[in-house]
Amino acid sequence: MSLSSSAHPHGVKTVIVPAAGMGTRFLPATKTVPKELLPVVDTPGIELIAEEANALGATRLAVIVAPNKQEVMRHFEQFPNLVETLTERGKFEQVAKVQRAAKLMTPVAVEQAKPLGLGHAVGLAESVLDDDEDVVAVMLPDDLVLPMGVVEKMAAVRAELGGSVLCAVDVPREEVFNYGVFDIEEIPADSDLPADKVKRVVGMVEKPDPADAPSTFVATGRYLLDRGIFDALRRIKPGKGGEIQLTDAIELMIREGHPVHIVVHEGKRHDLGNPAGYIPACVDFGLSHPTYGPGLRRAITAILAEHEAADTAEAAGAAQHPTQN
Ligand code: UTP
C-alpha cells in the first residue's frame, strides 16, 4: 500500500507543514516575525518540525506559506556570507547551527494567498505530491509532540488497520473545552495493537462542554492522512469562522466509511501557538539545555521566591486594610 520501504521507511514521503496562519494570538510579535520562527530557546518551531520529518524518513517538506511570511522559507537557505564570516572567526559550532535546517530537509514552498483555514492550507499541498503517494503526514509547527516519533507509531497503525491515523492526548475532563475531542470506540479485541493506545474514531466534537464531551482524548497537531483527504477537502463547505476545516474533511471521510484511528500519545505536548503554551515550552527546553539549564533553574527559583514574597505581602496588606465600600 505504500512507497518503497527503503527510501521511506514509514511509507511517508511528504510532510505538510501549514505555516500560513495569521498568528493573531501572538501579536504584536507576529506583525513582523512569523510565529513559526519564534525560538524555543534558540531553535524555531519550524526547524524542530524539520527534525521530526527527517527522523520519520520523509524527503519532502511541503511548507504552506503566506505571501508575507517568506522568512519561514529563508530559514532553510545556505547563508554563505554568514557561514564564511563565522568560519573565518573559528566559530564552528555556530556554523553548524546555521547549516542545520538546510541539512535536515529541503523544503518546497506552497503559497496560501489568504488564510482560509487549516483544511484549505493542507489541500494546497496536493499539487506537490507524486502520483505514487497514497499517504501524507501533517505536522503543525506550533505543536510540539515529544519525544519525537509519534508519527512512526501512527504509520504502524495504518499498516495494520489502513485508513488515516491521528494523534491524541488524554487530558483532564475539565480541560476538554479547549480542544477538538474524539468520539471513539474500542478496536477489535483480537488486534495485536494495544487497545489502551489505539482507538477507532467515530466522530469529533469541537470544544465541547466537559459534561457533554464524548471522551477525554483530544486532537494534537500530528495527522497521517490517506490521500483521499484531498478529495474530501474539495467537497466540504467552509465551516467555523468561514474557514475550510481539516476536521470537517476527516469527519466526512469517517461518515463515508473511511477507517480513522487515534494513537494516544503518552509523552509531552507543547502548544507554541499562544504565549500560555509557548512560555512553558521555553522553560521546559531551557531547563533541559546543557548550557542554560542550571542557570535557568536558579533564576526560576529566585523569580518564584520573589513572586511568592510579593503575594504574601499583598495578602497581608489586604488583610490589614480591607476594601471599604
Ligand atoms: P492556528 O489556528 O493555530 O494558527 O493554525 P493561526 O491561525 O496562525 O493562529 P491564531 O489563531 O491567528 O493565533 C494551526 C497551523 O495551521 C496554519 C498556522 O500557520 C498554524 O501553523 N494555518 C492556519 C495555515 O497555514 N493556514 C490557515 O489558513 C490557517
XYZ file of N, CA, C and O in Angstrom, residues 215-314:
400
model
N -15.307 11.932 25.011
C -14.142 11.271 25.616
C -13.237 12.374 26.144
O -13.570 13.561 26.070
N -12.080 11.968 26.664
C -11.090 12.982 27.080
C -9.866 12.927 26.167
O -8.816 13.462 26.502
N -10.017 12.262 25.016
C -8.924 12.202 24.039
C -9.076 13.371 23.070
O -10.092 13.481 22.377
N -8.044 14.227 23.018
C -8.165 15.439 22.198
C -7.106 15.449 21.105
O -6.053 14.822 21.222
N -7.427 16.181 20.031
C -6.558 16.209 18.857
C -5.290 17.020 19.125
O -5.311 18.021 19.836
N -4.189 16.583 18.547
C -2.938 17.343 18.560
C -2.546 17.601 17.116
O -3.237 17.182 16.196
N -1.417 18.226 16.920
C -1.022 18.646 15.574
C -0.260 17.624 14.756
O 0.674 17.992 14.034
N -0.610 16.346 14.847
C 0.031 15.336 14.010
C -1.052 14.486 13.360
O -1.925 13.914 14.058
N -0.995 14.386 12.032
C -2.005 13.655 11.266
C -1.290 12.796 10.236
O -0.340 13.256 9.594
N -1.761 11.581 10.060
C -1.295 10.727 8.970
C -2.539 10.463 8.124
O -3.450 9.752 8.555
N -2.561 11.116 6.975
C -3.825 11.162 6.230
C -3.732 10.431 4.907
O -2.779 10.629 4.133
N -4.731 9.621 4.664
C -4.849 8.957 3.381
C -5.029 10.029 2.294
O -5.629 11.087 2.546
N -4.561 9.726 1.115
C -4.644 10.715 0.031
C -6.085 11.146 -0.254
O -6.338 12.225 -0.800
N -7.034 10.316 0.148
C -8.445 10.669 -0.035
C -8.829 11.969 0.670
O -9.869 12.566 0.377
N -7.985 12.454 1.563
C -8.301 13.705 2.274
C -8.467 14.863 1.294
O -9.286 15.768 1.515
N -7.707 14.833 0.190
C -7.763 15.969 -0.741
C -9.118 16.040 -1.442
O -9.662 17.119 -1.650
N -9.644 14.863 -1.762
C -10.971 14.829 -2.376
C -12.015 15.306 -1.355
O -12.899 16.111 -1.663
N -11.879 14.841 -0.112
C -12.823 15.259 0.936
C -12.754 16.776 1.146
O -13.779 17.442 1.314
N -11.546 17.324 1.131
C -11.393 18.773 1.327
C -12.077 19.569 0.223
O -12.609 20.651 0.458
N -12.069 19.009 -0.991
C -12.741 19.707 -2.100
C -14.260 19.680 -1.937
O -14.959 20.547 -2.443
N -14.760 18.671 -1.215
C -16.213 18.503 -1.145
C -16.859 19.177 0.066
O -18.085 19.224 0.143
N -16.063 19.638 1.020
C -16.692 20.263 2.185
C -16.866 21.765 1.969
O -16.187 22.364 1.153
N -17.775 22.325 2.743
C -18.030 23.775 2.673
C -17.278 24.446 3.823
O -16.966 23.806 4.832
N -17.010 25.739 3.705
C -16.379 26.433 4.835
C -17.203 26.234 6.107
O -18.431 26.241 6.068
N -16.503 26.012 7.210
C -17.194 25.770 8.485
C -16.991 26.944 9.414
O -17.101 28.103 9.013
N -16.614 26.601 10.652
C -16.452 27.603 11.699
C -15.530 28.741 11.237
O -14.472 28.501 10.678
N -15.962 29.985 11.434
C -15.153 31.149 11.081
C -14.995 31.337 9.586
O -14.105 32.054 9.135
N -15.838 30.645 8.793
C -15.744 30.773 7.335
C -14.521 30.077 6.757
O -14.167 30.286 5.596
N -13.837 29.261 7.573
C -12.611 28.600 7.118
C -12.890 27.152 6.712
O -13.836 26.531 7.210
N -12.049 26.641 5.819
C -12.126 25.214 5.463
C -11.397 24.448 6.569
O -10.188 24.606 6.742
N -12.162 23.672 7.307
C -11.610 22.993 8.487
C -11.146 21.580 8.135
O -11.897 20.804 7.542
N -9.934 21.251 8.552
C -9.423 19.897 8.301
C -10.295 18.847 8.994
O -10.580 17.784 8.435
N -10.751 19.170 10.189
C -11.560 18.180 10.919
C -12.886 17.907 10.209
O -13.394 16.790 10.272
N -13.441 18.898 9.499
C -14.687 18.643 8.754
C -14.443 17.616 7.647
O -15.289 16.750 7.379
N -13.292 17.718 6.981
C -12.975 16.754 5.911
C -12.746 15.358 6.499
O -13.165 14.349 5.916
N -12.097 15.310 7.651
C -11.876 13.994 8.290
C -13.222 13.393 8.697
O -13.477 12.199 8.493
N -14.118 14.230 9.220
C -15.452 13.739 9.599
C -16.211 13.204 8.391
O -16.905 12.197 8.481
N -16.072 13.899 7.266
C -16.740 13.429 6.040
C -16.215 12.044 5.663
O -16.991 11.135 5.332
N -14.904 11.871 5.752
C -14.321 10.565 5.424
C -14.844 9.486 6.377
O -15.153 8.372 5.952
N -14.951 9.831 7.659
C -15.464 8.848 8.630
C -16.895 8.459 8.259
O -17.245 7.269 8.231
N -17.723 9.470 7.946
C -19.132 9.195 7.595
C -19.225 8.296 6.370
O -20.144 7.497 6.239
N -18.250 8.389 5.491
C -18.275 7.589 4.262
C -17.573 6.245 4.441
O -17.324 5.528 3.476
N -17.223 5.917 5.693
C -16.708 4.581 5.992
C -15.196 4.449 6.001
O -14.671 3.345 6.184
N -14.482 5.565 5.825
C -13.015 5.505 5.840
C -12.551 5.247 7.280
O -12.978 5.946 8.201
N -11.692 4.237 7.482
C -11.237 3.994 8.850
C -10.320 5.109 9.371
O -9.361 5.482 8.693
N -10.636 5.622 10.533
C -9.793 6.630 11.186
C -9.554 6.166 12.623
O -10.493 5.804 13.334
N -8.285 6.152 13.011
C -7.924 5.734 14.374
C -7.088 6.817 15.036
O -6.521 7.673 14.347
N -7.013 6.760 16.338
C -6.067 7.632 17.051
C -5.000 6.768 17.716
O -5.254 5.622 18.101
N -3.819 7.372 17.808
C -2.776 6.826 18.675
C -2.694 7.779 19.861
O -2.557 8.988 19.678
N -2.838 7.238 21.051
C -2.803 8.082 22.249
C -1.344 8.298 22.637
O -0.627 7.348 22.966
N -0.930 9.550 22.547
C 0.462 9.898 22.846
C 0.634 10.045 24.354
O -0.175 10.703 25.017
N 1.711 9.454 24.869
C 1.867 9.485 26.319
C 2.968 10.410 26.809
O 3.186 10.515 27.999
N 3.635 11.072 25.881
C 4.710 11.965 26.315
C 4.209 13.376 26.549
O 3.075 13.589 26.978
N 5.071 14.325 26.212
C 4.717 15.735 26.434
C 4.123 16.350 25.183
O 4.351 15.872 24.078
N 3.442 17.458 25.400
C 2.940 18.233 24.278
C 3.035 19.709 24.658
O 2.669 20.082 25.783
N 3.580 20.518 23.746
C 3.627 21.954 23.997
C 2.916 22.671 22.863
O 3.225 22.449 21.691
N 1.996 23.549 23.200
C 1.294 24.352 22.204
C 2.035 25.682 22.070
O 1.902 26.568 22.923
N 2.812 25.801 20.993
C 3.605 27.026 20.792
C 2.785 28.151 20.172
O 3.306 29.229 19.917
N 1.507 27.911 19.923
C 0.692 28.862 19.175
C 0.203 30.040 19.981
O -0.357 30.979 19.420
N 0.409 30.007 21.290
C -0.013 31.142 22.107
C 0.939 31.254 23.291
O 1.563 30.262 23.691
N 1.068 32.462 23.843
C 2.057 32.655 24.905
C 1.873 31.703 26.087
O 2.858 31.270 26.691
N 0.640 31.330 26.384
C 0.407 30.469 27.550
C 1.027 29.088 27.372
O 1.330 28.404 28.364
N 1.212 28.646 26.133
C 1.865 27.361 25.900
C 3.328 27.522 25.529
O 4.167 26.665 25.821
N 3.626 28.637 24.884
C 4.993 28.888 24.401
C 5.966 29.106 25.561
O 7.084 28.580 25.563
N 5.517 29.860 26.569
C 6.420 30.166 27.691
C 6.819 28.883 28.431
O 8.012 28.635 28.639
N 5.849 28.013 28.797
C 6.263 26.747 29.431
C 7.180 25.903 28.535
O 8.086 25.234 29.031
N 6.964 25.942 27.219
C 7.836 25.173 26.313
C 9.272 25.672 26.409
O 10.220 24.882 26.483
N 9.422 27.006 26.431
C 10.773 27.572 26.535
C 11.412 27.200 27.866
O 12.612 26.882 27.935
N 10.605 27.218 28.935
C 11.135 26.857 30.256
C 11.551 25.389 30.254
O 12.646 25.020 30.714
N 10.692 24.534 29.684
C 10.978 23.095 29.658
C 12.264 22.815 28.870
O 13.171 22.124 29.350
N 12.337 23.368 27.649
C 13.542 23.156 26.833
C 14.758 23.804 27.495
O 15.861 23.271 27.456
N 14.540 24.963 28.094
C 15.650 25.673 28.731
C 16.213 24.892 29.908
O 17.434 24.765 30.059
N 15.330 24.319 30.718
C 15.802 23.558 31.885
C 16.593 22.327 31.459
O 17.490 21.882 32.164
N 16.245 21.768 30.284
C 16.954 20.569 29.800
C 18.228 20.931 29.035
O 18.976 20.050 28.629
N 18.449 22.212 28.801
C 19.573 22.613 27.954
C 20.883 22.535 28.749
O 20.971 23.063 29.849
N 21.901 21.886 28.165
C 23.148 21.711 28.937
C 23.809 23.023 29.325
O 24.391 23.124 30.401
N 23.714 24.036 28.476
C 24.367 25.312 28.799
C 23.499 26.171 29.713
O 23.971 26.731 30.697
N 22.220 26.279 29.353
C 21.368 27.237 30.066
C 20.612 26.634 31.246
O 20.109 27.366 32.093
N 20.493 25.299 31.264
C 19.643 24.642 32.261
C 19.949 25.019 33.702
O 19.062 25.504 34.420
N 21.199 24.822 34.154
C 21.482 25.088 35.576
C 21.187 26.533 35.982
O 20.571 26.786 37.019
N 21.606 27.488 35.150
C 21.363 28.903 35.473
C 19.876 29.218 35.459
O 19.374 29.972 36.306
N 19.171 28.639 34.491
C 17.729 28.904 34.402
C 17.002 28.370 35.635
O 16.111 29.020 36.175
N 17.422 27.190 36.093
C 16.800 26.629 37.297
C 16.961 27.585 38.480
O 16.011 27.863 39.203
N 18.162 28.127 38.641
C 18.396 29.078 39.741
C 17.559 30.334 39.537
O 16.936 30.846 40.476
N 17.515 30.804 38.303
C 16.766 32.047 38.037
C 15.274 31.839 38.309
O 14.627 32.693 38.933
N 14.742 30.701 37.866
C 13.304 30.457 38.080
C 13.002 30.334 39.574
O 12.001 30.859 40.060
N 13.890 29.660 40.291
C 13.674 29.511 41.734
C 13.639 30.894 42.399
O 12.764 31.181 43.232
N 14.560 31.768 41.987
C 14.615 33.120 42.577
C 13.364 33.924 42.186
O 12.773 34.618 43.025
N 12.958 33.803 40.930
C 11.775 34.553 40.476
C 10.531 34.081 41.242
O 9.716 34.898 41.699
N 10.409 32.762 41.404
C 9.247 32.240 42.136
C 9.236 32.751 43.571
O 8.185 33.149 44.091
N 10.425 32.753 44.182
C 10.513 33.226 45.575
C 10.091 34.692 45.659
O 9.342 35.091 46.559
N 10.551 35.504 44.700
C 10.177 36.932 44.692
C 8.661 37.097 44.568
O 8.041 37.877 45.278
N 8.082 36.332 43.633
C 6.631 36.457 43.428
C 5.855 35.993 44.652
O 4.864 36.610 45.044
N 6.342 34.905 45.276
C 5.643 34.415 46.466
C 5.729 35.438 47.596
O 4.744 35.687 48.298
N 6.908 36.060 47.736
C 7.059 37.076 48.788
C 6.121 38.260 48.507
O 5.457 38.781 49.413
N 6.052 38.657 47.237
C 5.179 39.786 46.887
C 3.720 39.424 47.132
O 2.938 40.223 47.656
N 3.347 38.181 46.789
C 1.955 37.744 47.013
C 1.629 37.745 48.501
O 0.549 38.162 48.926
N 2.591 37.258 49.296
C 2.364 37.189 50.744
C 2.200 38.604 51.307
O 1.296 38.878 52.105
N 3.076 39.539 50.851
C 2.995 40.927 51.336
C 1.658 41.543 50.935
O 1.010 42.239 51.728
N 1.233 41.249 49.702
C -0.021 41.834 49.215
C -1.208 41.292 50.028
O -2.101 42.047 50.424
